[in-house]
mmCIF file with all atom_site columns, C-alpha atoms and ligand atoms in Angstrom:
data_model
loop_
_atom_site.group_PDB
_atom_site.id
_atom_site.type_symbol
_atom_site.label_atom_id
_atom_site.label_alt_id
_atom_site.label_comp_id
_atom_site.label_asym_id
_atom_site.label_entity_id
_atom_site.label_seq_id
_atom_site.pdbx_PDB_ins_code
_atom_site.Cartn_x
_atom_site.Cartn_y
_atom_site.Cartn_z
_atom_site.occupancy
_atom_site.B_iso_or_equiv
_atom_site.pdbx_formal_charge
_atom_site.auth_seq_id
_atom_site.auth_comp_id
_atom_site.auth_asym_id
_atom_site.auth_atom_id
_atom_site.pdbx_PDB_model_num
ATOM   1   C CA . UNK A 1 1   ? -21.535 -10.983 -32.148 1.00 0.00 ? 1   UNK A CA 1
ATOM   2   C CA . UNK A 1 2   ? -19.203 -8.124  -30.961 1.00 0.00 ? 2   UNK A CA 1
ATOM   3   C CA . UNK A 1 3   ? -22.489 -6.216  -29.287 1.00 0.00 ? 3   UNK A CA 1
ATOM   4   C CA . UNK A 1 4   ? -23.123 -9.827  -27.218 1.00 0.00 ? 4   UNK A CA 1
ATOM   5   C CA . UNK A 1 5   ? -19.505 -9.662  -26.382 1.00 0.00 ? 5   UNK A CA 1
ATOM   6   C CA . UNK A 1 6   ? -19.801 -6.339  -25.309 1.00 0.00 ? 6   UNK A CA 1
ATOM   7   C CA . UNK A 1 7   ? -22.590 -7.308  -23.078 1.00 0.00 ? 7   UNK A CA 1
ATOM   8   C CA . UNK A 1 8   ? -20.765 -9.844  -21.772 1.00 0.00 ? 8   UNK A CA 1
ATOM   9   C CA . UNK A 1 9   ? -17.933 -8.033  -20.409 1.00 0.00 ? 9   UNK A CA 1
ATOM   10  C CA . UNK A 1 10  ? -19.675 -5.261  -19.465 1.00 0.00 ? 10  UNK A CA 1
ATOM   11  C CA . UNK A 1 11  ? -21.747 -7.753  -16.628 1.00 0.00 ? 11  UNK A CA 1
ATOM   12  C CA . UNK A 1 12  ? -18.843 -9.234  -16.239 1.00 0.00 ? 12  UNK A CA 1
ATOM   13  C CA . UNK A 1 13  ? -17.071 -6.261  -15.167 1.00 0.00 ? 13  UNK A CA 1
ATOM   14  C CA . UNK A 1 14  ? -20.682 -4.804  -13.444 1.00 0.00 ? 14  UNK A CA 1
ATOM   15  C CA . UNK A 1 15  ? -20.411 -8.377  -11.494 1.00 0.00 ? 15  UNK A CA 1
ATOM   16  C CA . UNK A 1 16  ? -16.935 -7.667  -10.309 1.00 0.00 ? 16  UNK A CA 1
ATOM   17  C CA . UNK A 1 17  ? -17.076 -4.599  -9.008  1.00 0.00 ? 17  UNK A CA 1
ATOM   18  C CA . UNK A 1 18  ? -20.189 -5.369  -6.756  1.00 0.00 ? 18  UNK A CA 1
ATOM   19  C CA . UNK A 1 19  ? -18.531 -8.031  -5.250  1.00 0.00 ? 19  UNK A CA 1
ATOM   20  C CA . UNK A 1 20  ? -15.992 -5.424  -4.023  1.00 0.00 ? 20  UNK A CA 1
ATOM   21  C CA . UNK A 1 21  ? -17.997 -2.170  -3.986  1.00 0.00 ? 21  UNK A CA 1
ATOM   22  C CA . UNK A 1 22  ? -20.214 -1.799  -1.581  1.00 0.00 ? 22  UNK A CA 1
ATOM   23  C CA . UNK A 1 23  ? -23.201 1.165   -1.176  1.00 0.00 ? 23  UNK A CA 1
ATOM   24  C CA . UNK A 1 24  ? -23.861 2.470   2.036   1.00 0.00 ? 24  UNK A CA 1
ATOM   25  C CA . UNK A 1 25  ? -26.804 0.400   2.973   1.00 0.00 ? 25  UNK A CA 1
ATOM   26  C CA . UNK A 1 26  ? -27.700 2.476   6.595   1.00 0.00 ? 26  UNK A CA 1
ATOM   27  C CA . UNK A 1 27  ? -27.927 6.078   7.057   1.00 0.00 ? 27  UNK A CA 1
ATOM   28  C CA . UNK A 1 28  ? -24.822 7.596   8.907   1.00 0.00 ? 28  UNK A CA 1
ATOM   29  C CA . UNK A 1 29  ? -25.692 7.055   12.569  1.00 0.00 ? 29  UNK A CA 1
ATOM   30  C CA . UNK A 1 30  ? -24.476 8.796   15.485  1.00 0.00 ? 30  UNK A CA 1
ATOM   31  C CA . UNK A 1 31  ? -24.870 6.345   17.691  1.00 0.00 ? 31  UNK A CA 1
ATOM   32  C CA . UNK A 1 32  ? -22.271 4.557   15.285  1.00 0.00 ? 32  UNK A CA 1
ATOM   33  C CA . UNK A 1 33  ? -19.944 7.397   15.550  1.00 0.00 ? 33  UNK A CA 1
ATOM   34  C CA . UNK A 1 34  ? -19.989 7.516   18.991  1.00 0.00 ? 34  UNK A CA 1
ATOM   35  C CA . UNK A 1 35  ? -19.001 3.603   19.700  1.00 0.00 ? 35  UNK A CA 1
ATOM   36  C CA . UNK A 1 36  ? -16.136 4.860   17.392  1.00 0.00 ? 36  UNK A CA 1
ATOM   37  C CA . UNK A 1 37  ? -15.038 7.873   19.836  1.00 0.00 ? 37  UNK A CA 1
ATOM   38  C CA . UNK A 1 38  ? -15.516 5.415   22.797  1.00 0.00 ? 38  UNK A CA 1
ATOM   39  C CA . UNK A 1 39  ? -13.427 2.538   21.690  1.00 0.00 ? 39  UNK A CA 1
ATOM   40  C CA . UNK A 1 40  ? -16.272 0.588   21.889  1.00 0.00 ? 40  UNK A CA 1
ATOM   41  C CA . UNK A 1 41  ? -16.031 -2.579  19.572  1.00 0.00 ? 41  UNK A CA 1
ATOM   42  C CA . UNK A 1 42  ? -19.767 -1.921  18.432  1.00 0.00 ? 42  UNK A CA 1
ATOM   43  C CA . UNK A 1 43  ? -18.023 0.405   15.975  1.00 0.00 ? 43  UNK A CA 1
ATOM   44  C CA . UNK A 1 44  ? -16.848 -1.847  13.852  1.00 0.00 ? 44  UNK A CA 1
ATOM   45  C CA . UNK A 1 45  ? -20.424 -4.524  13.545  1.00 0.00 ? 45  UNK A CA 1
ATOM   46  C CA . UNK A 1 46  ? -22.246 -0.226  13.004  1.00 0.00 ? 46  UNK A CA 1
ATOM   47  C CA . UNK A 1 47  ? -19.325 -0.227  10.509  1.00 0.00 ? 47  UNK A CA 1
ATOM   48  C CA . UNK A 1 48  ? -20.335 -3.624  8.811   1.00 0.00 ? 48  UNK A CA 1
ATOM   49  C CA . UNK A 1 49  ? -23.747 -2.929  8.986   1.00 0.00 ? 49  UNK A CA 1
ATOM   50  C CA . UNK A 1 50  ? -23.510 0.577   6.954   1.00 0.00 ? 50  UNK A CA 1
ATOM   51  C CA . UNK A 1 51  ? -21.489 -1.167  4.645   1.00 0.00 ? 51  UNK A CA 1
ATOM   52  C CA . UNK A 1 52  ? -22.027 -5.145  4.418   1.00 0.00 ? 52  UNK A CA 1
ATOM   53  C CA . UNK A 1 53  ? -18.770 -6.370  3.030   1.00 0.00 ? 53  UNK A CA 1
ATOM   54  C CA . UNK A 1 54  ? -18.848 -9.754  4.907   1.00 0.00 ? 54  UNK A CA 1
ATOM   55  C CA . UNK A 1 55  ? -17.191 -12.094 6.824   1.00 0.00 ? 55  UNK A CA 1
ATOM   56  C CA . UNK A 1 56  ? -13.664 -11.967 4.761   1.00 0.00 ? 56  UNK A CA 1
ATOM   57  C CA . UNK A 1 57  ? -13.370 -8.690  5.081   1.00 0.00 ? 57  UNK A CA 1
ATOM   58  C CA . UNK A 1 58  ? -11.189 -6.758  7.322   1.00 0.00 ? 58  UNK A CA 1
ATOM   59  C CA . UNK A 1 59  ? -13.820 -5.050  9.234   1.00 0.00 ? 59  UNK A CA 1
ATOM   60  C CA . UNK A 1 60  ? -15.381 -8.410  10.704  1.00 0.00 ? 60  UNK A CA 1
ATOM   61  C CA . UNK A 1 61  ? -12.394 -10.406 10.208  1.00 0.00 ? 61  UNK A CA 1
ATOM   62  C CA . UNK A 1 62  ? -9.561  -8.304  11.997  1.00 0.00 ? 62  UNK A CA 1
ATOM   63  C CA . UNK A 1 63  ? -11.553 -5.334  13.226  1.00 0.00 ? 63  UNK A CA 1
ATOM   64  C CA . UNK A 1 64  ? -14.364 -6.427  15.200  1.00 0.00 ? 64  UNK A CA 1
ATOM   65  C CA . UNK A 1 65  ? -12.944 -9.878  15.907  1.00 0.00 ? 65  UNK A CA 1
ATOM   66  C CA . UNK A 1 66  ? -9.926  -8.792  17.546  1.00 0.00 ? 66  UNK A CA 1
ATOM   67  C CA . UNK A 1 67  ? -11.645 -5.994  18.949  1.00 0.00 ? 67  UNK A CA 1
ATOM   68  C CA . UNK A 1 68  ? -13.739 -7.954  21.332  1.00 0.00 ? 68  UNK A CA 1
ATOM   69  C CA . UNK A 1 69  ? -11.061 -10.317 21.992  1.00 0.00 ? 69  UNK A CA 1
ATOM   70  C CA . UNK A 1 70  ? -8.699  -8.026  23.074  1.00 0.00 ? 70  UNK A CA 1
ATOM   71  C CA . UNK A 1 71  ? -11.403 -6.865  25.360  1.00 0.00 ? 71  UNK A CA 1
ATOM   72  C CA . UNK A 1 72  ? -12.157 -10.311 26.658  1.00 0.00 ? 72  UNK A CA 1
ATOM   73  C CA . UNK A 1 73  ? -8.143  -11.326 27.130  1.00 0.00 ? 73  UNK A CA 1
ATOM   74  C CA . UNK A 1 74  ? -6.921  -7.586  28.448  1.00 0.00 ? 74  UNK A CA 1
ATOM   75  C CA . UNK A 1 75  ? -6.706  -8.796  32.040  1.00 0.00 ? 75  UNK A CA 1
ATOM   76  C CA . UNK A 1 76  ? -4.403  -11.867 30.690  1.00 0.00 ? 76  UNK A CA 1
ATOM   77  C CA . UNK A 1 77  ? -1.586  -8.982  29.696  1.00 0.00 ? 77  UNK A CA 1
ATOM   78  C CA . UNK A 1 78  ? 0.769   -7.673  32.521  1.00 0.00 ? 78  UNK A CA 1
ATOM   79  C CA . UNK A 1 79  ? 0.220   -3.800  33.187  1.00 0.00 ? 79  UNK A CA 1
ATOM   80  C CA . UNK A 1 80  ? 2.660   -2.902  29.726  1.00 0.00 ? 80  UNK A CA 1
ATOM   81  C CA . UNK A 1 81  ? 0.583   -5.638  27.352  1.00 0.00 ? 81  UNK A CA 1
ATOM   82  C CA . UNK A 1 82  ? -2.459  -4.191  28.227  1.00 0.00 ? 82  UNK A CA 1
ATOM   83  C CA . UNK A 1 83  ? -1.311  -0.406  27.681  1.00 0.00 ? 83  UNK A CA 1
ATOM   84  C CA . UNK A 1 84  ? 0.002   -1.491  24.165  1.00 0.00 ? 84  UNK A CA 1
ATOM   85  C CA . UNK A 1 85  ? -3.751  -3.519  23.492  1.00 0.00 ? 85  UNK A CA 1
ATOM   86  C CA . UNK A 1 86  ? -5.322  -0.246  24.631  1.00 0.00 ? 86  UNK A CA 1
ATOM   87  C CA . UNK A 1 87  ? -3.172  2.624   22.522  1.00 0.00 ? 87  UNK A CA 1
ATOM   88  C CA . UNK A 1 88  ? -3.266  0.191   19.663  1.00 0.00 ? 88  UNK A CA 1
ATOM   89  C CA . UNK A 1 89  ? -7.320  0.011   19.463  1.00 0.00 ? 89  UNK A CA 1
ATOM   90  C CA . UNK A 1 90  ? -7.615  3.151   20.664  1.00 0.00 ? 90  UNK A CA 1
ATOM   91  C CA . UNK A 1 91  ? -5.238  4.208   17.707  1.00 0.00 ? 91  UNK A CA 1
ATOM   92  C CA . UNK A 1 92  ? -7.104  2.179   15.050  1.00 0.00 ? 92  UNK A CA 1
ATOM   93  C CA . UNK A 1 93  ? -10.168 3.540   16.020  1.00 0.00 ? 93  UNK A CA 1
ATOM   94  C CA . UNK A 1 94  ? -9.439  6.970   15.916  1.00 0.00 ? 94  UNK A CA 1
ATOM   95  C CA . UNK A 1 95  ? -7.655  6.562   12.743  1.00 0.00 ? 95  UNK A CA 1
ATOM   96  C CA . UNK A 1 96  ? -10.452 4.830   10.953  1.00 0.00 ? 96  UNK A CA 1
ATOM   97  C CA . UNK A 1 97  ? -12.942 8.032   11.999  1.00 0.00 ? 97  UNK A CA 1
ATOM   98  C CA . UNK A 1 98  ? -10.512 10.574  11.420  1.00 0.00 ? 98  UNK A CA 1
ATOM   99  C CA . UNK A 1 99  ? -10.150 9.428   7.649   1.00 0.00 ? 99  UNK A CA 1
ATOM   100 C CA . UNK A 1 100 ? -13.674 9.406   7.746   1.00 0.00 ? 100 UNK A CA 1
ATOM   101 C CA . UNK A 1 101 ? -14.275 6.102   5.899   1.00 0.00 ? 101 UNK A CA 1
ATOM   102 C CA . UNK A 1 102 ? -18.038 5.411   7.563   1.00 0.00 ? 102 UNK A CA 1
ATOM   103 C CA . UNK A 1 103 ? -19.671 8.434   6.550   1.00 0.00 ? 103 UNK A CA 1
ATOM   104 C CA . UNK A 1 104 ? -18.525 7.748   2.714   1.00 0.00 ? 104 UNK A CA 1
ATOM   105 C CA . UNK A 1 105 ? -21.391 6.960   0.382   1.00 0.00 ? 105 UNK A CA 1
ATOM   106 C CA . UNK A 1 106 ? -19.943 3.785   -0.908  1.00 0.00 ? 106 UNK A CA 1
ATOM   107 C CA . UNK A 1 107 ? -16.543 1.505   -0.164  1.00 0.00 ? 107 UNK A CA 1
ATOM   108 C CA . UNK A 1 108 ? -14.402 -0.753  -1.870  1.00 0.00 ? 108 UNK A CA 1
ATOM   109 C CA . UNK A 1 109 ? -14.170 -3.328  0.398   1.00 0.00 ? 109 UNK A CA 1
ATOM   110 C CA . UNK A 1 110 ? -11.019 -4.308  -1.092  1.00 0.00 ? 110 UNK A CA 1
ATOM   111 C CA . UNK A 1 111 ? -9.636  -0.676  -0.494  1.00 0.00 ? 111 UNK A CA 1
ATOM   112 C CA . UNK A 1 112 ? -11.031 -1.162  2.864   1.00 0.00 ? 112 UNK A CA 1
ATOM   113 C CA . UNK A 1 113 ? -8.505  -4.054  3.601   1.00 0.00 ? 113 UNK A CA 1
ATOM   114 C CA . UNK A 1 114 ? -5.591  -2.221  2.680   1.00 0.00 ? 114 UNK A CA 1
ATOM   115 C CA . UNK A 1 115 ? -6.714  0.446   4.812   1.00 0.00 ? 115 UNK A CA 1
ATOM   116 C CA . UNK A 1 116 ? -7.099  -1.435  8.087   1.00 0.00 ? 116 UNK A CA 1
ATOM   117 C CA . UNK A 1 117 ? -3.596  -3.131  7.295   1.00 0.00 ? 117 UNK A CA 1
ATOM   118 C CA . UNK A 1 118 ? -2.384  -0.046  6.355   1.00 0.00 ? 118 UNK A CA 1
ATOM   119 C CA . UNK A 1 119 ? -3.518  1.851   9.468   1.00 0.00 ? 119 UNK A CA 1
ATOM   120 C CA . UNK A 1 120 ? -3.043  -1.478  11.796  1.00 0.00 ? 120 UNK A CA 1
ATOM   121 C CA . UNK A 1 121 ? 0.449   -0.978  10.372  1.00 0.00 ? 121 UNK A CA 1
ATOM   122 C CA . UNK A 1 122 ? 1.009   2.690   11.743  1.00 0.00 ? 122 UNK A CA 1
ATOM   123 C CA . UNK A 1 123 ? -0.445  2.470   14.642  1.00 0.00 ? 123 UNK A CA 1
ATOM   124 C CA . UNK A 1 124 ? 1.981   -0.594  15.469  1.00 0.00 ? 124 UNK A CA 1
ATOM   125 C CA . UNK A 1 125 ? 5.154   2.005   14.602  1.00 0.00 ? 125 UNK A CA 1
ATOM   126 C CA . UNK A 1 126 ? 3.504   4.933   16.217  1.00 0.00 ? 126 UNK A CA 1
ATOM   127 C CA . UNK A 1 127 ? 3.821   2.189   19.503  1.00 0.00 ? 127 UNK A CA 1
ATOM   128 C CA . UNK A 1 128 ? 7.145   0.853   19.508  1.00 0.00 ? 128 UNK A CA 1
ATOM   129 C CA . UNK A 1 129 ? 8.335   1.651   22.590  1.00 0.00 ? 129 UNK A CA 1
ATOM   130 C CA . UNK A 1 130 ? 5.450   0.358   24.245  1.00 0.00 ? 130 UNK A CA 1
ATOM   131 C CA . UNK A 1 131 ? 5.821   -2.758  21.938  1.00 0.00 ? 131 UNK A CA 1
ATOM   132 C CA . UNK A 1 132 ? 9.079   -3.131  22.714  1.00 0.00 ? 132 UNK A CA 1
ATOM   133 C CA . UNK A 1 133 ? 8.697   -2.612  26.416  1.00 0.00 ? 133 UNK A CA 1
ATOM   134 C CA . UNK A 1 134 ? 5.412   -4.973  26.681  1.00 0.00 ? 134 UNK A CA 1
ATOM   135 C CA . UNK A 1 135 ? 6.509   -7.701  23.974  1.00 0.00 ? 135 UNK A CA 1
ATOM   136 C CA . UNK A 1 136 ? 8.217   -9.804  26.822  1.00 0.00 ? 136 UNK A CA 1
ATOM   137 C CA . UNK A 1 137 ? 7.081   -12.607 29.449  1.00 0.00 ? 137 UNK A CA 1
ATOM   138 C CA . UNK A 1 138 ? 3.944   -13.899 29.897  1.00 0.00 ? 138 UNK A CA 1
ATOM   139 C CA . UNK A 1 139 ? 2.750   -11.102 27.345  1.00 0.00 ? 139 UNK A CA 1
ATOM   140 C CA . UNK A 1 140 ? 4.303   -13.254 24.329  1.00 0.00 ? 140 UNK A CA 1
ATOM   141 C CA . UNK A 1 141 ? 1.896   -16.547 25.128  1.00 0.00 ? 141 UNK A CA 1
ATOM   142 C CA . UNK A 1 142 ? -0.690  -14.266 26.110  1.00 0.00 ? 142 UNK A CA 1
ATOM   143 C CA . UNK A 1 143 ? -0.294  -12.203 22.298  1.00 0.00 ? 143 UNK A CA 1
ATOM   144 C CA . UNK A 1 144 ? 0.667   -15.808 20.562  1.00 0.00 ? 144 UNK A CA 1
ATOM   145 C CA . UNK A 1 145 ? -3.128  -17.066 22.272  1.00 0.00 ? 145 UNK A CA 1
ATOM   146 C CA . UNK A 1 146 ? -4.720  -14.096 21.185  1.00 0.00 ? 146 UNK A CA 1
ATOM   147 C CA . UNK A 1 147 ? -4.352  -14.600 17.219  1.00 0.00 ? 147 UNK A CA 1
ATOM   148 C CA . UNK A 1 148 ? -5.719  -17.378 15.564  1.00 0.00 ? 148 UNK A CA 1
ATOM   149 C CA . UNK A 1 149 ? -2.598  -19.509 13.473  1.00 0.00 ? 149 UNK A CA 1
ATOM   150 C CA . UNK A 1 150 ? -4.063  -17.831 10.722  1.00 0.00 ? 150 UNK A CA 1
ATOM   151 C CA . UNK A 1 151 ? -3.718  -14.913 10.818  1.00 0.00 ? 151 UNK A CA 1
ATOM   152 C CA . UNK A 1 152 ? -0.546  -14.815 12.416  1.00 0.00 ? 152 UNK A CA 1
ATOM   153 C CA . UNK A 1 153 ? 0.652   -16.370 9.053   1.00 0.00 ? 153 UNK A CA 1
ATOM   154 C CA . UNK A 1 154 ? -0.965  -13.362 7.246   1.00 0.00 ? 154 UNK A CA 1
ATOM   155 C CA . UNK A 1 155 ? 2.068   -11.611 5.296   1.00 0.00 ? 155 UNK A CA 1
ATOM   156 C CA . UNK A 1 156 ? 1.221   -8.269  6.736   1.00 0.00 ? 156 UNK A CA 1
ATOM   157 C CA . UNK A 1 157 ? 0.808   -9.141  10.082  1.00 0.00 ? 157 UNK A CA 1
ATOM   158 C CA . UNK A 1 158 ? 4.295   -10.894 9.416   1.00 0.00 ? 158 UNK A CA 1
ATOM   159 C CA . UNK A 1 159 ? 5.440   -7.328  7.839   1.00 0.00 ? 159 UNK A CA 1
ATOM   160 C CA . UNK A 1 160 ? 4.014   -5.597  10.663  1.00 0.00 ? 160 UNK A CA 1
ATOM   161 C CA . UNK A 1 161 ? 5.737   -7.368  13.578  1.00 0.00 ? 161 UNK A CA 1
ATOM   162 C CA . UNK A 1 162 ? 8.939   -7.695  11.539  1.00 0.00 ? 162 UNK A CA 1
ATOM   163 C CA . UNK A 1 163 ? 9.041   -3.600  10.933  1.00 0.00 ? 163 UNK A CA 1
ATOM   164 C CA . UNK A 1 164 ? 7.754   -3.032  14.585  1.00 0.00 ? 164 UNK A CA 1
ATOM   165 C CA . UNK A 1 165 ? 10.757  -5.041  16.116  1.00 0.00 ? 165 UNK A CA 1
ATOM   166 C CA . UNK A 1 166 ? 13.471  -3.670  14.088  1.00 0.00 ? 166 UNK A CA 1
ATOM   167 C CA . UNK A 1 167 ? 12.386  -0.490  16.416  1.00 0.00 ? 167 UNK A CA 1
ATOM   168 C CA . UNK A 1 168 ? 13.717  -2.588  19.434  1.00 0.00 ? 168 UNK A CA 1
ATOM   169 C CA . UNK A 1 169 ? 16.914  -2.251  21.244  1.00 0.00 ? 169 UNK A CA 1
ATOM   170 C CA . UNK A 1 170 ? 17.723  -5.201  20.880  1.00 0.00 ? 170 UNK A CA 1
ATOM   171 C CA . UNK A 1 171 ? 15.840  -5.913  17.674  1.00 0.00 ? 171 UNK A CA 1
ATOM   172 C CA . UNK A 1 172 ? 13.055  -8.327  18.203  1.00 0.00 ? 172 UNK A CA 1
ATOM   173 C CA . UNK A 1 173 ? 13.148  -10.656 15.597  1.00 0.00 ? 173 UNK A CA 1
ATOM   174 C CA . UNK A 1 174 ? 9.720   -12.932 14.697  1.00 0.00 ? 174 UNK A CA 1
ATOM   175 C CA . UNK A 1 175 ? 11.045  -15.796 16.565  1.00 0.00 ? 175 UNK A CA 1
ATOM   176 C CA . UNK A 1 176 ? 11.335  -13.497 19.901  1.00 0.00 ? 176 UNK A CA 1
ATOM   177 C CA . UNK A 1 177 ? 7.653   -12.734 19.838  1.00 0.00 ? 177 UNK A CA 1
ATOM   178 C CA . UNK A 1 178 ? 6.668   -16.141 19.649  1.00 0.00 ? 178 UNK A CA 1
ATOM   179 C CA . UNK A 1 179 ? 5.666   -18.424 23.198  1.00 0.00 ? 179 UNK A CA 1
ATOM   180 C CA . UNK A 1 180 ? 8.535   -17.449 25.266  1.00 0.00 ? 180 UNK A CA 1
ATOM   181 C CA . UNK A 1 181 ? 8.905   -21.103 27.030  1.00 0.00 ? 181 UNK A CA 1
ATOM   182 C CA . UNK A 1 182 ? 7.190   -24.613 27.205  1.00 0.00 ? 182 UNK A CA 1
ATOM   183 C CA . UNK A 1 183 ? 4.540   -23.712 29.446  1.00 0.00 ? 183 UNK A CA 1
ATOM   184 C CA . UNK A 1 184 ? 1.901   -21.102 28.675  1.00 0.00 ? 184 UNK A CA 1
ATOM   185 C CA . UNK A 1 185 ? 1.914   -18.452 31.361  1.00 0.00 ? 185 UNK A CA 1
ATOM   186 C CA . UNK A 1 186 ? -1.032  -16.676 29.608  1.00 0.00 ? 186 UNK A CA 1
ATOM   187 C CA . UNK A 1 187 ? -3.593  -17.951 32.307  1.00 0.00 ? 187 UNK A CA 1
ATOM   188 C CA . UNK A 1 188 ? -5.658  -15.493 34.394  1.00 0.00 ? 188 UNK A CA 1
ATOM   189 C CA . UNK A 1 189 ? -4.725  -15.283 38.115  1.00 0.00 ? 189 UNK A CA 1
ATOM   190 C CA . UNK A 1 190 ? -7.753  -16.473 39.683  1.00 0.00 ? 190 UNK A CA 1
ATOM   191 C CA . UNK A 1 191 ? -9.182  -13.495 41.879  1.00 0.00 ? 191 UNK A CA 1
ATOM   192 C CA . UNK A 1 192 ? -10.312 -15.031 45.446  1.00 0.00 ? 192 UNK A CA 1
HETATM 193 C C1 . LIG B 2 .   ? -28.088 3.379   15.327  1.00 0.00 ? 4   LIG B C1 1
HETATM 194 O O1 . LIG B 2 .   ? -27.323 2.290   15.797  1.00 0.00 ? 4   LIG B O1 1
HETATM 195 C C2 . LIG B 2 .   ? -27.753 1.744   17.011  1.00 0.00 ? 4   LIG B C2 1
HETATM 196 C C3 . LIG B 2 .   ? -26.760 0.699   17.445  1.00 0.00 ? 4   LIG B C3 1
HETATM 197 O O2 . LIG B 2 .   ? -26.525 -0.264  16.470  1.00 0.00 ? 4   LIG B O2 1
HETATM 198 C C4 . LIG B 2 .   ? -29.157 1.191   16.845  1.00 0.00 ? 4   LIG B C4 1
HETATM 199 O O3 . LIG B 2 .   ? -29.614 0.664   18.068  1.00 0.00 ? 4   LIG B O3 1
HETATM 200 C C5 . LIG B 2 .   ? -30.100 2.305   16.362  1.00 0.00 ? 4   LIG B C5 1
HETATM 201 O O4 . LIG B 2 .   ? -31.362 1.761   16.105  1.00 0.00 ? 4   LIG B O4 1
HETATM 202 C C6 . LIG B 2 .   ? -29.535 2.970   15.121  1.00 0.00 ? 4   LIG B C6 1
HETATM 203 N N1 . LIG B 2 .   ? -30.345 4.132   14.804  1.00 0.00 ? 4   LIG B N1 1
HETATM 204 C C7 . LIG B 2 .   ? -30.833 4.348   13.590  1.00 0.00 ? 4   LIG B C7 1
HETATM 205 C C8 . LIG B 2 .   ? -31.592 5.624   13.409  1.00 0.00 ? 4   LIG B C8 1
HETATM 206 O O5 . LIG B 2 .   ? -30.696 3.569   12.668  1.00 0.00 ? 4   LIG B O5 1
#
């Protein structure tokens, strides 16, 4: 009886930790590293690929999808917006190779999370000024179109923005960053 108990929580606990540990499943591959010293969004889908922790997680669900949208919606931001896009992916980037978290064996995906909202989170303070400068105008419905309702619900996004504009002079408060009027001026110039 206790030895099948024993069993029990032992898979239990074996079943657990391999939905949130994950082995690498692809050797560590230049190329990879190289998308990651380029800014290139291919980074992050190397990233996923090494280690599959799937569609939830923050390397598909922030990191490469925001990634490529930025990209896709940089021309949408005034001059300021898009300098702030840029240093902010260039930051998370650089801060995801410099702690050297794809050429680990294994990852806990879940550790993973924390660490892209955790370094998402710095590299947000570490640009203040430029947020604070760029968070204004057509930038605001150009941000507000960029994330999905979402995730601009998700507590540390909330945290993020809320710590960010406390750096401002004035403060920005959440309800400043949102759609600064009734019509969206996020719309691309058309180039004739
Ligand atoms: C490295 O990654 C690139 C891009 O995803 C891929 O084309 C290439 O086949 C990979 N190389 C190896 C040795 O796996």
């Amino acid at each position: 009886m206790t030895m099948y108990f024993m069993l029990f929580i032992s898979l239990c606990i074996i079943r657990f930790c391999e939905s949130h540990i994950v082995q690498a499943t692809q050797p560590i591959n230049q190329t990879c590293l190289n998308f990651g010293s380029d800014y290139d969004c291919q980074f992050y889908s190397c990233f996923e690929e090494r280690f599959p922790c799937g569609s939830k997680y923050w390397m598909l669900k922030w990191g490469h999808k925001y990634c490529t949208r930025t990209q896709k919606s940089l021309l949408n931001f005034d001059k300021n917006g898009q300098k702030l896009l840029q240093q902010i992916s260039n930051c998370l980037t650089n801060k995801l190779l410099k702690q050297r978290y794809y050429t680990l064996n294994k990852v806990n995906c879940e550790q993973l999370r924390l660490a892209g909202q955790r370094i998402l989170h710095e590299c947000y303070m570490l640009n203040s000024k430029l947020f604070c400068n760029a968070f204004q105008g057509k930038n605001r419905d150009c941000f507000f179109q960029l994330i999905d309702d979402d995730d601009r619900r998700d507590l540390t996004v909330i945290r993020t923005l809320t710590s960010v504009g406390q750096k401002c002079t004035p403060k920005k408060k959440l309800a400043d960053m949102r759609p600064s009027g009734k019509i969206n001026q996020c719309v691309l110039t058309p180039t004739l």
